[in-house]
Amino acid sequence: METPEVRSNFIWDAIDEDLRSGRYQSVHTRFPPEPNGYLHIGHCKALVADFLTAERYGGLTNLRFDDTNPAKEETEYVDGIMADIHWLGFDWKGGLFFASEYYHKCYDIAEDWINRGLAYVCELSAEEVREYRGTLTQPGKNSPYRDRPAAESLDLFRRMKAGEFPEGKMILRMKIDMASPNINMRDPAMYRILYKEHHRTGKEWCIYPMYDFAHPIGDAIEGITHSLCSLEYEDHRPLYEWVVDKAAGMLPSHPRQIEFSRLNLTRTIMSKRYLRMLVEGGYVSGWDDPRMPTLCAMRRRGYTPEAIRDFIDRIGVAKADSTVDLALLEHCVRENLGGTAPRAMAVVKPLKVILTNWPEDKQDALEMENHPDHPEMGSHTATLTREIYIEQEDFMEVPVKKYFRMFPGNEVRLKGAYIVRCDGCEKDADGNVTAVLCTVDMDTRNGTEGANRKVKGTLHWVSATINTPFEARLYEPLLQEEAEGEDAEAADKKDFISRLNPASIEVCHGFMEKYLDTAAPGDTFQFLRIGYYCKDTDSTPGLPVFNRVVGLRDTFKKQLGQ
RNA sequence: UGGGGUAUCGCCAAGCGGUAAGGCACGGGACUUUGACUCCCGCAUUCGUAGGUUCAAAUCCUGCUACCCCAGCCA
C-alpha cells in the first residue's frame, strides 16, 4: 500500500513558519458558518481546510455559528449544518459555540473601548454615514459625533441596549481613521439596534454586534490560532488585527487570519441568496431537492462523503480565483462508487423482449456477482423468464453504424445469462416497437463452455414477471447556462431563473431485480450501463424510488457523434 | 482614477535561482459477460507582457497589461 502523499499548501507553509518562529505553539481552528441556510459544496472547501489543518498539527477545530444577525438566522439551519458536517465525517472536537454566547463579552469590550476613546455612538443616519464614509478614491470625513465625550457615548450606548431608541437611530462605531485608503477602517460599525428575536437569545438583546467586531473577538475568546477565511476578507485583515489588538488585555489569544480562494464550480449556483430563491420560490422541493448543490441534497442523491472529500483534496488550496470543472467532481464520485457500489440490473425505460424458444413456465435462477472486482461482496440470483425487459436504447430495428446491441439478425449476450439472437420485432398500428423477438442459444448458459463464445454486445435485463416496479428519477443538478455577453453579470432574479437548465429532472417507471428490494435508503448501486443509482432516503413505503447519482461516461454516444 | 489581491496546459495545481510534478478534460491504442472500469501512449522548448540582473530565472529586480474584492447599521 502506498501512502497517498498529502500535498502541502501555502496555508500550511505559513503555519509551519509560525510554529518554527514560535509565534504559535499549537494550532486551533474554527469553522464559522452563519446559520442562514444549508451548507453547499462550496462550503466544503473551507470546512475541510479548517478541520484538516487542525488535524495535521494535532490541534482541534471548533464549530462556531456566526449568529450575529437575528434577521436571517434560524435553528433549522443550525441543526442541518451540524448533521452535514457529521455526515462528511468531521467532528468539532474543539467544541460547539455560538457567537451569540459572546454577546456579554462583546458588550463589555464595547464599554471599555468607549471609555478608552476607541469607540463612539454615532447618530448619523445610514445615508449620512455612507456620505461621510467617502468613496473609493476620496477620503471620508469625521462624523460630528466622533469626538463627543466618552461619558456621553457610554450613556447613549447603555440606553441603546435598554431599548430606548428605534432601529437605525444610532450605532456604535470604532474610532479608527476616516481617511484610511482602506474603506473598512473608516470607523466601521460595531453595534446596531435590531428589534429582532434571536434564535438563541430570544428578546434579551436589541443591539447586535457586527461581524467585523464579533468575529475576531470570538476567535480570540476560543483561543483560535489560525482563522481561515475566503479572499473577500483580505482587506478586513487590518481591521481584524486592530480589534484583536485593542481587546488584547481582555482576551486569551491573538489569532491570525489567513485567506484563500473560495470554490466555484462550472455552471453551479454557489450563492446562498440564489439557492434561497429557488427554495422559497418553489422552483425546487426544498434545500435537499436532489438537484441542489447543497450537501443534504447531494447526500440524498447518493454522493458519498468520501467522494466529496477526495474532490476537495484534489482541487487544492490557493489564492487564485478559480472555477473547477464539474467533471472533476463527477469523476471523483464515479471513482468512489465504481469501486464500492454493488452491481445490479434495472431497466429504466423498458422494452419487452420475448424469448420465443423459451418454455412458457421455465425459470432459470442465475447467479450474478455483486461486484466483478470484489468476490467477497458475494452474489445474488436473477431469474430469467420467457418475457424480459431490456432498455429501449438497446434495440434498433435499423442499426446505425458501429451499433452492437440488439437488432434483427444480431446476437448479443444477456448479462450473466445466455446469448440470444434477435429475429425481429412486433409493432403497433403507429409503427412503434412493442416487443422484440429473440431466440435463446440454450447452449450458452453463463458458466458453461458454450458461454465462452464472444459476442460484441452485452445487455442488462429484468424478468417481465419476476421484478419490482420502481420509479427512477434522473436528476440533473440545477445548472446555469453560461451567461454570455456584456450584461452577463447584470443577471437579476428573472435572468437567473431563466438561465437554469429546464430539463433537470426526468421521472421513469422501470423494473428492477427483486434483489434490490432489500436496499436500504441511501444504498447506491451501479445499474449496468445506465449509471449509479441511490435509493432515495426520502422514499416512502410502496413504490421504491431510485435517484441517479451520476451517469457513466458514454463513449458510445461520442462514437456515434451524438 | 484609492486600497487590497491574483496571473504556470481547456479546468484545477505543484514549483520558492539550476533548466516545467500531478489530477480532470481531451486524443490514440489494448482489454472487456457493464461501449463502464482497468491498462498503456500522447498532451506547456514554456510559465500574462516588455525589459533587466545572473554561467543559469516560472522563480530576483523594474515597467506595463488583464482579472477579482472593498464605499451593508450583511457575513
XYZ file of C-alpha atoms (C1' of nucleotides) in Angstrom:
637
model
C 0.000 0.000 0.000
C 1.257 3.387 -0.906
C 0.511 6.162 1.483
C -1.074 8.904 -0.517
C 1.093 11.913 -0.327
C -0.592 14.803 1.378
C 0.219 17.829 -0.634
C 1.144 20.904 1.282
C -0.292 24.299 0.504
C 0.502 27.904 1.204
C -1.553 27.921 4.396
C 0.363 25.035 5.860
C 3.603 26.630 4.766
C 2.603 29.726 6.713
C 1.663 27.684 9.756
C 4.912 25.740 9.579
C 6.676 29.067 9.720
C 4.526 30.274 12.630
C 5.413 27.154 14.577
C 9.080 27.386 13.696
C 9.307 31.014 14.680
C 7.464 30.413 17.917
C 4.611 32.767 17.066
C 2.283 29.917 17.970
C 2.950 26.700 19.856
C -0.078 24.819 18.571
C -2.844 25.078 16.040
C -6.533 25.551 16.755
C -9.033 26.337 14.008
C -12.719 27.005 13.725
C -15.401 26.537 11.114
C -17.754 29.528 11.382
C -20.912 29.194 9.278
C -23.749 31.653 9.593
C -26.933 29.636 10.210
C -28.876 31.313 7.433
C -29.021 28.389 5.015
C -27.757 24.896 4.422
C -24.173 24.013 3.620
C -23.392 23.543 -0.048
C -20.474 22.036 -1.911
C -18.709 25.391 -1.881
C -18.575 25.418 1.911
C -16.800 22.087 1.900
C -13.549 23.635 0.828
C -13.426 25.884 3.889
C -14.767 23.160 6.112
C -12.142 20.662 5.026
C -9.422 23.289 5.217
C -10.379 24.121 8.800
C -10.671 20.553 10.023
C -7.745 19.062 8.154
C -5.423 21.909 9.056
C -6.021 21.373 12.752
C -5.761 17.629 12.334
C -2.452 17.964 10.540
C -0.923 19.758 13.515
C -2.586 17.681 16.182
C -4.910 20.533 17.069
C -8.654 20.863 17.387
C -11.398 22.558 15.449
C -14.368 24.397 16.886
C -17.719 24.712 15.241
C -18.930 28.222 15.800
C -22.155 29.566 14.432
C -21.704 33.176 13.459
C -25.166 34.194 14.544
C -24.910 37.934 14.875
C -27.775 38.829 12.574
C -31.062 37.554 14.041
C -32.929 38.779 10.985
C -31.568 35.957 8.842
C -30.790 33.068 11.136
C -32.769 30.062 12.251
C -32.366 26.962 14.394
C -33.338 24.738 11.482
C -30.116 25.689 9.777
C -28.043 25.085 12.891
C -29.302 21.521 13.068
C -28.904 20.969 9.349
C -25.356 22.249 9.300
C -24.325 20.040 12.196
C -25.820 16.985 10.511
C -23.993 17.784 7.288
C -20.627 18.183 8.992
C -21.023 14.873 10.756
C -22.078 13.233 7.532
C -18.885 14.429 5.919
C -17.044 12.689 8.701
C -15.849 15.608 10.793
C -16.395 16.362 14.429
C -15.888 19.630 16.274
C -13.658 18.185 18.951
C -12.753 21.713 19.945
C -16.322 22.390 20.959
C -19.600 23.813 19.759
C -20.064 27.546 20.142
C -22.277 30.373 19.083
C -21.158 33.927 18.543
C -24.272 34.825 20.491
C -22.684 33.311 23.588
C -20.215 36.155 23.465
C -22.692 38.991 23.423
C -21.935 39.855 27.032
C -18.210 39.750 26.457
C -18.594 41.872 23.351
C -20.666 44.333 25.282
C -18.044 44.642 28.000
C -15.351 45.243 25.428
C -17.526 47.865 23.781
C -17.933 49.788 27.024
C -14.227 49.508 27.646
C -13.473 50.917 24.218
C -15.873 53.777 24.717
C -14.107 54.636 27.927
C -10.753 54.419 26.219
C -11.858 56.630 23.368
C -11.769 53.807 20.827
C -15.485 53.804 20.100
C -18.342 56.262 19.998
C -22.041 56.406 19.454
C -22.854 57.979 16.103
C -26.270 59.448 15.369
C -25.781 59.935 11.663
C -28.451 58.273 9.570
C -27.471 55.324 7.405
C -27.425 57.582 4.353
C -25.310 60.162 6.129
C -22.873 57.525 7.283
C -22.495 56.497 3.680
C -21.852 60.069 2.592
C -19.336 60.695 5.352
C -17.509 57.490 4.501
C -16.224 58.997 1.262
C -15.606 56.904 -1.823
C -13.004 54.512 -3.115
C -10.898 57.425 -4.293
C -11.833 60.106 -1.814
C -11.213 60.036 1.932
C -14.139 60.196 4.302
C -14.748 62.867 6.866
C -15.244 62.587 10.572
C -18.678 62.178 11.991
C -19.761 65.193 14.044
C -20.332 62.750 16.919
C -16.829 61.327 16.719
C -15.367 63.450 19.465
C -18.290 63.545 21.848
C -17.302 62.846 25.466
C -16.877 59.185 26.360
C -19.421 59.581 29.128
C -21.996 60.734 26.623
C -21.342 57.790 24.310
C -21.462 55.432 27.237
C -24.796 56.773 28.367
C -26.232 56.546 24.871
C -24.843 53.054 24.350
C -26.427 51.850 27.577
C -29.718 53.364 26.526
C -29.369 51.705 23.118
C -29.083 48.427 24.924
C -32.003 49.321 27.142
C -34.193 49.718 24.102
C -34.748 53.443 24.311
C -34.126 54.123 20.637
C -35.640 52.871 17.412
C -33.701 50.847 14.851
C -31.400 52.976 12.752
C -31.372 55.883 15.172
C -27.748 55.423 16.155
C -24.890 52.924 16.039
C -21.725 52.307 17.943
C -18.641 52.819 15.809
C -14.974 52.071 16.190
C -12.818 55.169 16.088
C -10.062 54.360 13.624
C -9.346 56.555 10.594
C -11.878 58.155 8.292
C -9.131 58.960 5.803
C -7.781 55.428 5.512
C -7.372 54.253 1.940
C -8.902 51.017 3.215
C -12.578 51.745 3.481
C -13.039 49.053 6.098
C -11.004 51.161 8.511
C -13.199 54.243 8.197
C -14.847 53.951 11.604
C -16.713 50.696 10.955
C -19.938 49.932 12.780
C -19.671 47.766 15.879
C -23.262 47.611 17.081
C -26.617 48.322 15.534
C -30.085 48.390 17.040
C -32.257 45.485 15.932
C -35.607 44.613 17.500
C -35.470 41.079 16.220
C -35.890 37.953 18.234
C -32.718 35.915 18.141
C -32.977 32.160 17.632
C -30.946 31.571 20.776
C -31.012 34.676 22.929
C -34.625 35.480 22.260
C -35.530 39.017 23.251
C -32.620 39.512 25.604
C -30.875 41.902 23.241
C -31.939 44.677 20.950
C -28.412 45.602 19.929
C -26.256 43.181 17.976
C -22.537 43.254 17.211
C -21.314 43.364 13.617
C -19.201 40.635 12.018
C -16.044 42.731 11.955
C -16.246 43.154 15.696
C -17.702 39.857 16.846
C -15.681 37.539 14.666
C -12.171 38.404 15.841
C -13.468 38.565 19.408
C -14.980 35.115 19.047
C -11.775 33.751 17.602
C -9.725 35.222 20.395
C -12.081 34.023 23.131
C -11.874 30.484 21.820
C -8.108 30.529 21.571
C -8.136 30.135 17.826
C -4.654 30.432 16.354
C -5.381 30.395 12.649
C -8.588 31.899 11.379
C -9.035 30.724 7.811
C -11.448 32.559 5.577
C -12.068 33.455 1.982
C -10.377 36.086 -0.128
C -13.007 38.789 0.221
C -11.935 39.261 3.823
C -8.422 40.118 2.814
C -8.869 43.815 3.306
C -10.685 43.226 6.557
C -7.497 41.777 7.971
C -6.106 45.117 9.187
C -9.417 45.641 10.956
C -9.290 42.129 12.375
C -5.831 42.902 13.726
C -6.996 46.220 15.127
C -9.873 44.612 17.009
C -7.715 41.852 18.437
C -5.029 44.339 19.442
C -7.386 46.708 21.184
C -9.111 43.896 23.031
C -5.865 42.145 23.842
C -5.978 42.718 27.559
C -9.380 41.076 27.846
C -8.789 38.033 25.661
C -6.541 34.973 25.797
C -5.163 34.701 22.278
C -4.137 36.645 19.242
C -5.347 34.695 16.224
C -4.042 35.141 12.721
C -6.337 35.432 9.736
C -5.300 33.688 6.524
C -7.370 33.952 3.358
C -7.738 31.578 0.419
C -9.921 31.495 -2.680
C -13.348 30.032 -2.398
C -14.617 27.193 -4.538
C -16.511 27.868 -7.720
C -17.875 25.048 -9.846
C -18.710 25.455 -13.505
C -22.365 26.253 -14.115
C -23.198 25.612 -10.479
C -25.122 28.093 -8.377
C -22.992 28.755 -5.360
C -24.750 31.663 -3.771
C -26.925 31.161 -0.726
C -29.049 34.037 -1.890
C -29.910 32.312 -5.154
C -30.346 28.937 -3.547
C -32.772 30.509 -1.130
C -34.701 31.981 -4.049
C -35.049 28.531 -5.568
C -36.379 27.119 -2.329
C -38.663 29.995 -1.418
C -39.866 30.445 -4.966
C -40.929 26.816 -5.118
C -38.620 26.025 -8.014
C -37.326 23.056 -6.053
C -38.906 20.941 -3.348
C -36.541 22.169 -0.653
C -32.913 22.595 0.338
C -32.495 18.842 -0.092
C -34.047 18.646 -3.542
C -31.579 16.337 -5.313
C -30.950 18.944 -7.984
C -29.490 21.375 -5.448
C -25.751 21.727 -4.791
C -26.335 21.527 -1.047
C -24.775 18.717 0.944
C -28.125 17.420 2.120
C -29.290 17.253 -1.492
C -26.125 15.588 -2.697
C -26.422 13.064 0.097
C -29.967 12.269 -0.922
C -28.850 11.953 -4.486
C -26.249 9.405 -3.498
C -22.986 11.315 -3.338
C -20.680 9.855 -0.733
C -18.670 11.814 1.817
C -15.576 10.005 0.573
C -16.110 11.266 -2.957
C -16.620 14.826 -1.815
C -13.574 14.784 0.409
C -11.499 13.316 -2.378
C -12.727 16.097 -4.635
C -11.802 18.793 -2.138
C -8.422 17.189 -1.724
C -7.812 17.253 -5.452
C -8.731 20.862 -6.089
C -6.094 22.153 -3.722
C -5.996 25.411 -1.822
C -4.570 28.581 -3.305
C -5.250 32.269 -3.644
C -6.052 32.495 -7.339
C -9.693 32.878 -8.287
C -10.723 29.635 -9.879
C -13.650 27.731 -11.235
C -13.296 23.984 -11.040
C -14.773 21.847 -13.793
C -17.834 19.933 -12.604
C -16.371 16.951 -14.461
C -13.788 16.585 -11.723
C -16.458 16.205 -9.052
C -18.272 13.644 -11.157
C -15.047 11.795 -11.752
C -14.496 11.554 -8.001
C -17.993 10.225 -7.457
C -17.698 7.635 -10.201
C -14.325 6.530 -8.985
C -15.526 6.094 -5.433
C -18.789 4.396 -6.364
C -17.212 2.272 -9.088
C -15.047 0.558 -6.525
C -17.672 0.109 -3.847
C -21.199 0.057 -5.206
C -22.777 -3.365 -5.763
C -23.861 -4.037 -9.311
C -27.471 -4.687 -10.096
C -29.800 -4.808 -13.031
C -32.693 -2.479 -13.533
C -34.376 -1.267 -16.658
C -35.316 2.357 -16.576
C -37.018 2.679 -19.939
C -38.395 -0.785 -20.601
C -38.858 -2.572 -23.899
C -40.333 -6.087 -23.824
C -38.367 -8.970 -25.298
C -39.940 -12.365 -25.912
C -37.632 -15.362 -25.923
C -39.623 -17.397 -28.407
C -37.939 -20.733 -27.841
C -38.044 -20.438 -24.045
C -40.727 -22.631 -22.437
C -43.651 -20.684 -21.022
C -43.145 -21.720 -17.413
C -39.404 -22.157 -17.331
C -37.479 -20.135 -14.779
C -33.722 -20.159 -14.617
C -32.091 -18.791 -11.474
C -28.778 -17.309 -12.480
C -26.029 -16.296 -10.152
C -24.980 -12.673 -10.518
C -21.849 -11.386 -8.854
C -22.355 -8.284 -6.777
C -19.074 -6.771 -7.866
C -16.667 -8.022 -10.524
C -13.584 -6.979 -8.542
C -14.795 -7.976 -5.101
C -15.833 -11.635 -4.803
C -16.185 -11.122 -1.067
C -19.193 -8.935 -1.785
C -20.975 -12.103 -2.762
C -23.600 -12.729 -5.354
C -27.332 -12.832 -5.804
C -29.819 -14.516 -8.098
C -31.607 -13.143 -11.086
C -34.315 -15.195 -12.673
C -34.663 -15.481 -16.425
C -38.149 -15.983 -17.813
C -39.688 -16.146 -21.266
C -40.504 -12.455 -21.240
C -37.983 -9.899 -20.112
C -37.381 -6.174 -20.374
C -34.369 -4.512 -21.840
C -33.552 -0.847 -22.196
C -35.283 0.841 -25.127
C -31.988 2.231 -26.322
C -30.554 -1.274 -26.501
C -32.622 -2.128 -29.553
C -32.670 -0.566 -33.004
C -34.694 -2.041 -35.809
C -32.366 -0.358 -38.231
C -28.991 -0.133 -36.552
C -26.684 2.807 -37.026
C -23.097 2.041 -37.883
C -20.995 0.528 -35.107
C -24.110 -0.365 -33.115
C -23.571 -3.688 -31.476
C -26.552 -4.072 -29.252
C -29.756 -5.759 -30.340
C -31.052 -5.552 -33.899
C -32.598 -8.114 -36.225
C -30.063 -10.753 -37.149
C -27.587 -9.811 -34.424
C -26.501 -11.848 -31.436
C -25.979 -10.313 -28.021
C -25.387 -11.640 -24.550
C -27.886 -11.136 -21.774
C -25.628 -10.271 -18.886
C -24.978 -13.314 -16.728
C -27.429 -15.450 -18.695
C -27.468 -16.596 -22.307
C -26.583 -15.443 -25.764
C -29.670 -14.612 -27.800
C -30.294 -13.851 -31.436
C -32.736 -11.153 -32.430
C -35.258 -12.304 -35.014
C -37.421 -9.238 -35.393
C -39.970 -7.165 -33.598
C -43.682 -6.505 -33.238
C -45.183 -3.085 -33.775
C -48.440 -1.358 -33.084
C -50.591 0.448 -35.606
C -48.434 3.549 -35.328
C -45.282 1.673 -36.078
C -43.934 1.758 -32.544
C -41.962 -1.258 -31.468
C -43.992 -3.110 -28.832
C -41.884 -6.230 -28.402
C -38.693 -7.757 -29.696
C -38.491 -11.421 -30.601
C -35.380 -13.432 -29.833
C -34.138 -16.976 -29.884
C -32.043 -18.188 -26.985
C -28.964 -20.278 -27.700
C -29.603 -22.786 -24.930
C -26.002 -23.986 -25.017
C -24.620 -20.686 -23.794
C -25.812 -20.530 -20.198
C -23.462 -18.492 -18.073
C -20.777 -20.637 -16.526
C -20.858 -23.337 -19.182
C -18.418 -23.956 -22.013
C -20.800 -22.547 -24.540
C -20.856 -19.222 -22.779
C -17.283 -18.528 -23.762
C -18.306 -17.592 -27.246
C -17.605 -13.957 -27.977
C -20.365 -11.611 -28.969
C -19.958 -7.899 -29.336
C -22.732 -6.682 -27.100
C -23.910 -7.423 -23.595
C -27.229 -6.148 -22.302
C -28.753 -5.861 -18.885
C -32.258 -7.193 -18.445
C -35.008 -7.812 -15.921
C -37.623 -10.525 -15.978
C -41.002 -9.208 -17.053
C -42.758 -11.333 -14.477
C -40.347 -11.534 -11.562
C -39.361 -7.989 -10.715
C -40.208 -4.935 -8.694
C -41.566 -1.874 -10.446
C -39.913 1.311 -9.304
C -39.632 4.954 -10.068
C -36.310 6.123 -11.388
C -35.594 9.797 -11.069
C -32.944 11.021 -13.381
C -31.895 14.215 -11.693
C -29.522 16.583 -13.316
C -28.087 19.171 -10.995
C -29.587 22.602 -11.487
C -27.071 24.255 -13.757
C -26.842 27.694 -15.200
C -26.303 28.261 -18.854
C -23.059 30.058 -19.314
C -24.078 33.671 -19.187
C -22.902 35.169 -22.421
C -22.430 38.740 -23.372
C -21.571 42.007 -21.758
C -24.558 42.084 -19.463
C -23.836 38.643 -18.117
C -23.417 39.877 -14.590
C -26.496 42.031 -14.643
C -28.401 38.842 -14.018
C -31.363 39.775 -11.882
C -33.681 37.243 -10.379
C -35.519 36.686 -13.605
C -32.386 36.128 -15.647
C -31.007 33.815 -13.049
C -34.057 31.594 -13.133
C -34.311 31.598 -16.891
C -30.723 30.573 -17.282
C -31.284 27.328 -15.397
C -31.371 24.129 -17.363
C -35.045 23.326 -17.815
C -34.982 19.551 -18.150
C -33.230 18.904 -14.901
C -35.468 16.085 -13.809
C -36.889 13.077 -15.617
C -39.101 10.504 -13.985
C -39.107 6.997 -15.465
C -41.111 3.965 -14.477
C -38.961 0.902 -14.764
C -38.386 -2.539 -13.335
C -35.629 -3.769 -11.115
C -34.390 -7.066 -9.836
C -36.052 -8.473 -6.754
C -32.613 -8.347 -5.208
C -32.941 -4.579 -4.919
C -35.977 -4.924 -2.671
C -33.606 -5.312 0.218
C -31.900 -1.985 -0.432
C -31.973 0.474 2.427
C -32.464 4.181 1.866
C -29.132 5.661 0.896
C -27.788 2.456 -0.626
C -26.230 3.008 -4.005
C -25.940 0.522 -6.844
C -24.387 0.595 -10.226
C -27.154 -0.190 -12.654
C -25.354 -1.820 -15.515
C -24.543 0.614 -18.276
C -27.029 3.212 -17.149
C -25.214 4.696 -14.189
C -25.191 4.854 -10.429
C -28.477 4.966 -8.586
C -29.213 5.679 -4.965
C -32.301 4.535 -3.087
C -33.810 7.849 -2.091
C -33.699 8.459 1.632
C -36.958 10.252 1.108
C -38.758 7.323 -0.484
C -41.901 6.228 1.213
C -43.066 2.621 1.536
C -44.634 1.393 -1.634
C -43.059 2.227 -4.940
C -39.312 2.411 -4.348
C -37.549 5.458 -5.721
C -34.030 5.403 -7.031
C -32.279 8.634 -7.886
C -29.495 8.668 -10.389
C -26.297 9.802 -8.746
C -24.248 10.352 -11.845
C -24.134 8.704 -15.244
C -21.435 6.540 -16.683
C -19.061 8.040 -19.197
C -20.676 7.410 -22.521
C -18.096 6.908 -25.196
C -20.742 5.177 -27.267
C -22.592 8.414 -27.829
C -19.385 10.132 -28.796
C -18.543 7.434 -31.282
C -21.872 7.926 -32.937
C -21.325 11.647 -32.955
C -24.297 12.301 -30.723
C -8.528 57.282 -11.426
C -7.761 54.925 -3.751
C -6.682 50.348 -1.268
C -6.163 45.006 -1.178
C -5.233 40.587 -4.158
C -4.172 37.147 -8.366
C -1.686 35.832 -13.078
C 2.111 28.368 -14.796
C -1.622 23.415 -20.464
C -9.072 23.781 -21.980
C -10.055 23.442 -15.955
C -7.592 22.972 -11.133
C -2.493 22.931 -9.352
C 2.930 21.835 -7.843
C 7.228 24.746 -8.298
C 10.439 29.132 -3.723
C 17.633 30.620 -8.851
C 19.694 25.111 -11.626
C 16.999 24.084 -16.619
C 8.124 22.912 -16.282
C 5.057 17.406 -10.894
C 0.232 15.544 -10.679
C -5.170 15.311 -11.397
C -9.512 16.385 -14.515
C -10.718 17.094 -19.630
C -9.139 15.684 -24.408
C -6.868 12.341 -28.463
C -4.975 7.332 -29.839
C -4.495 2.053 -28.678
C -5.222 -2.718 -25.720
C -8.629 -5.388 -22.803
C -13.739 -6.270 -21.662
C -20.104 -11.146 -19.899
C -21.338 -3.115 -17.912
C -19.198 0.600 -25.404
C -18.105 1.327 -17.962
C -13.898 0.084 -15.177
C -8.702 -1.083 -15.859
C -4.284 -0.649 -18.766
C -0.700 1.630 -21.973
C 0.649 6.069 -25.114
C 0.141 11.310 -26.336
C -0.942 16.226 -24.478
C 3.281 23.702 -21.808
C 11.114 24.251 -25.556
C 7.337 27.224 -21.977
C 5.333 29.909 -17.068
C 0.196 37.444 -18.504
C 3.684 41.000 -21.063
C 8.271 44.043 -22.040
C 12.929 44.757 -20.334
C 16.992 43.923 -16.684
C 20.402 41.004 -13.133
C 22.875 36.055 -13.468
C 27.020 30.953 -16.137
C 21.748 29.815 -15.241
C 15.121 32.904 -13.955
C 8.383 30.423 -13.818
C 11.378 31.535 -9.611
C 15.253 38.012 -8.214
C 14.536 43.479 -9.995
C 11.761 47.264 -12.990
C 7.818 48.886 -16.047
C 3.342 47.557 -18.311
C -1.397 44.633 -19.009
C -5.633 41.681 -17.517
C -8.888 39.875 -13.971
C -11.057 39.628 -8.801
C -12.526 42.082 -3.995
C -13.872 46.686 -0.974
C -17.964 52.568 -0.456
C -24.167 46.957 4.418
C -26.500 49.870 10.534
C -24.888 41.501 5.885
C -21.487 37.658 6.909
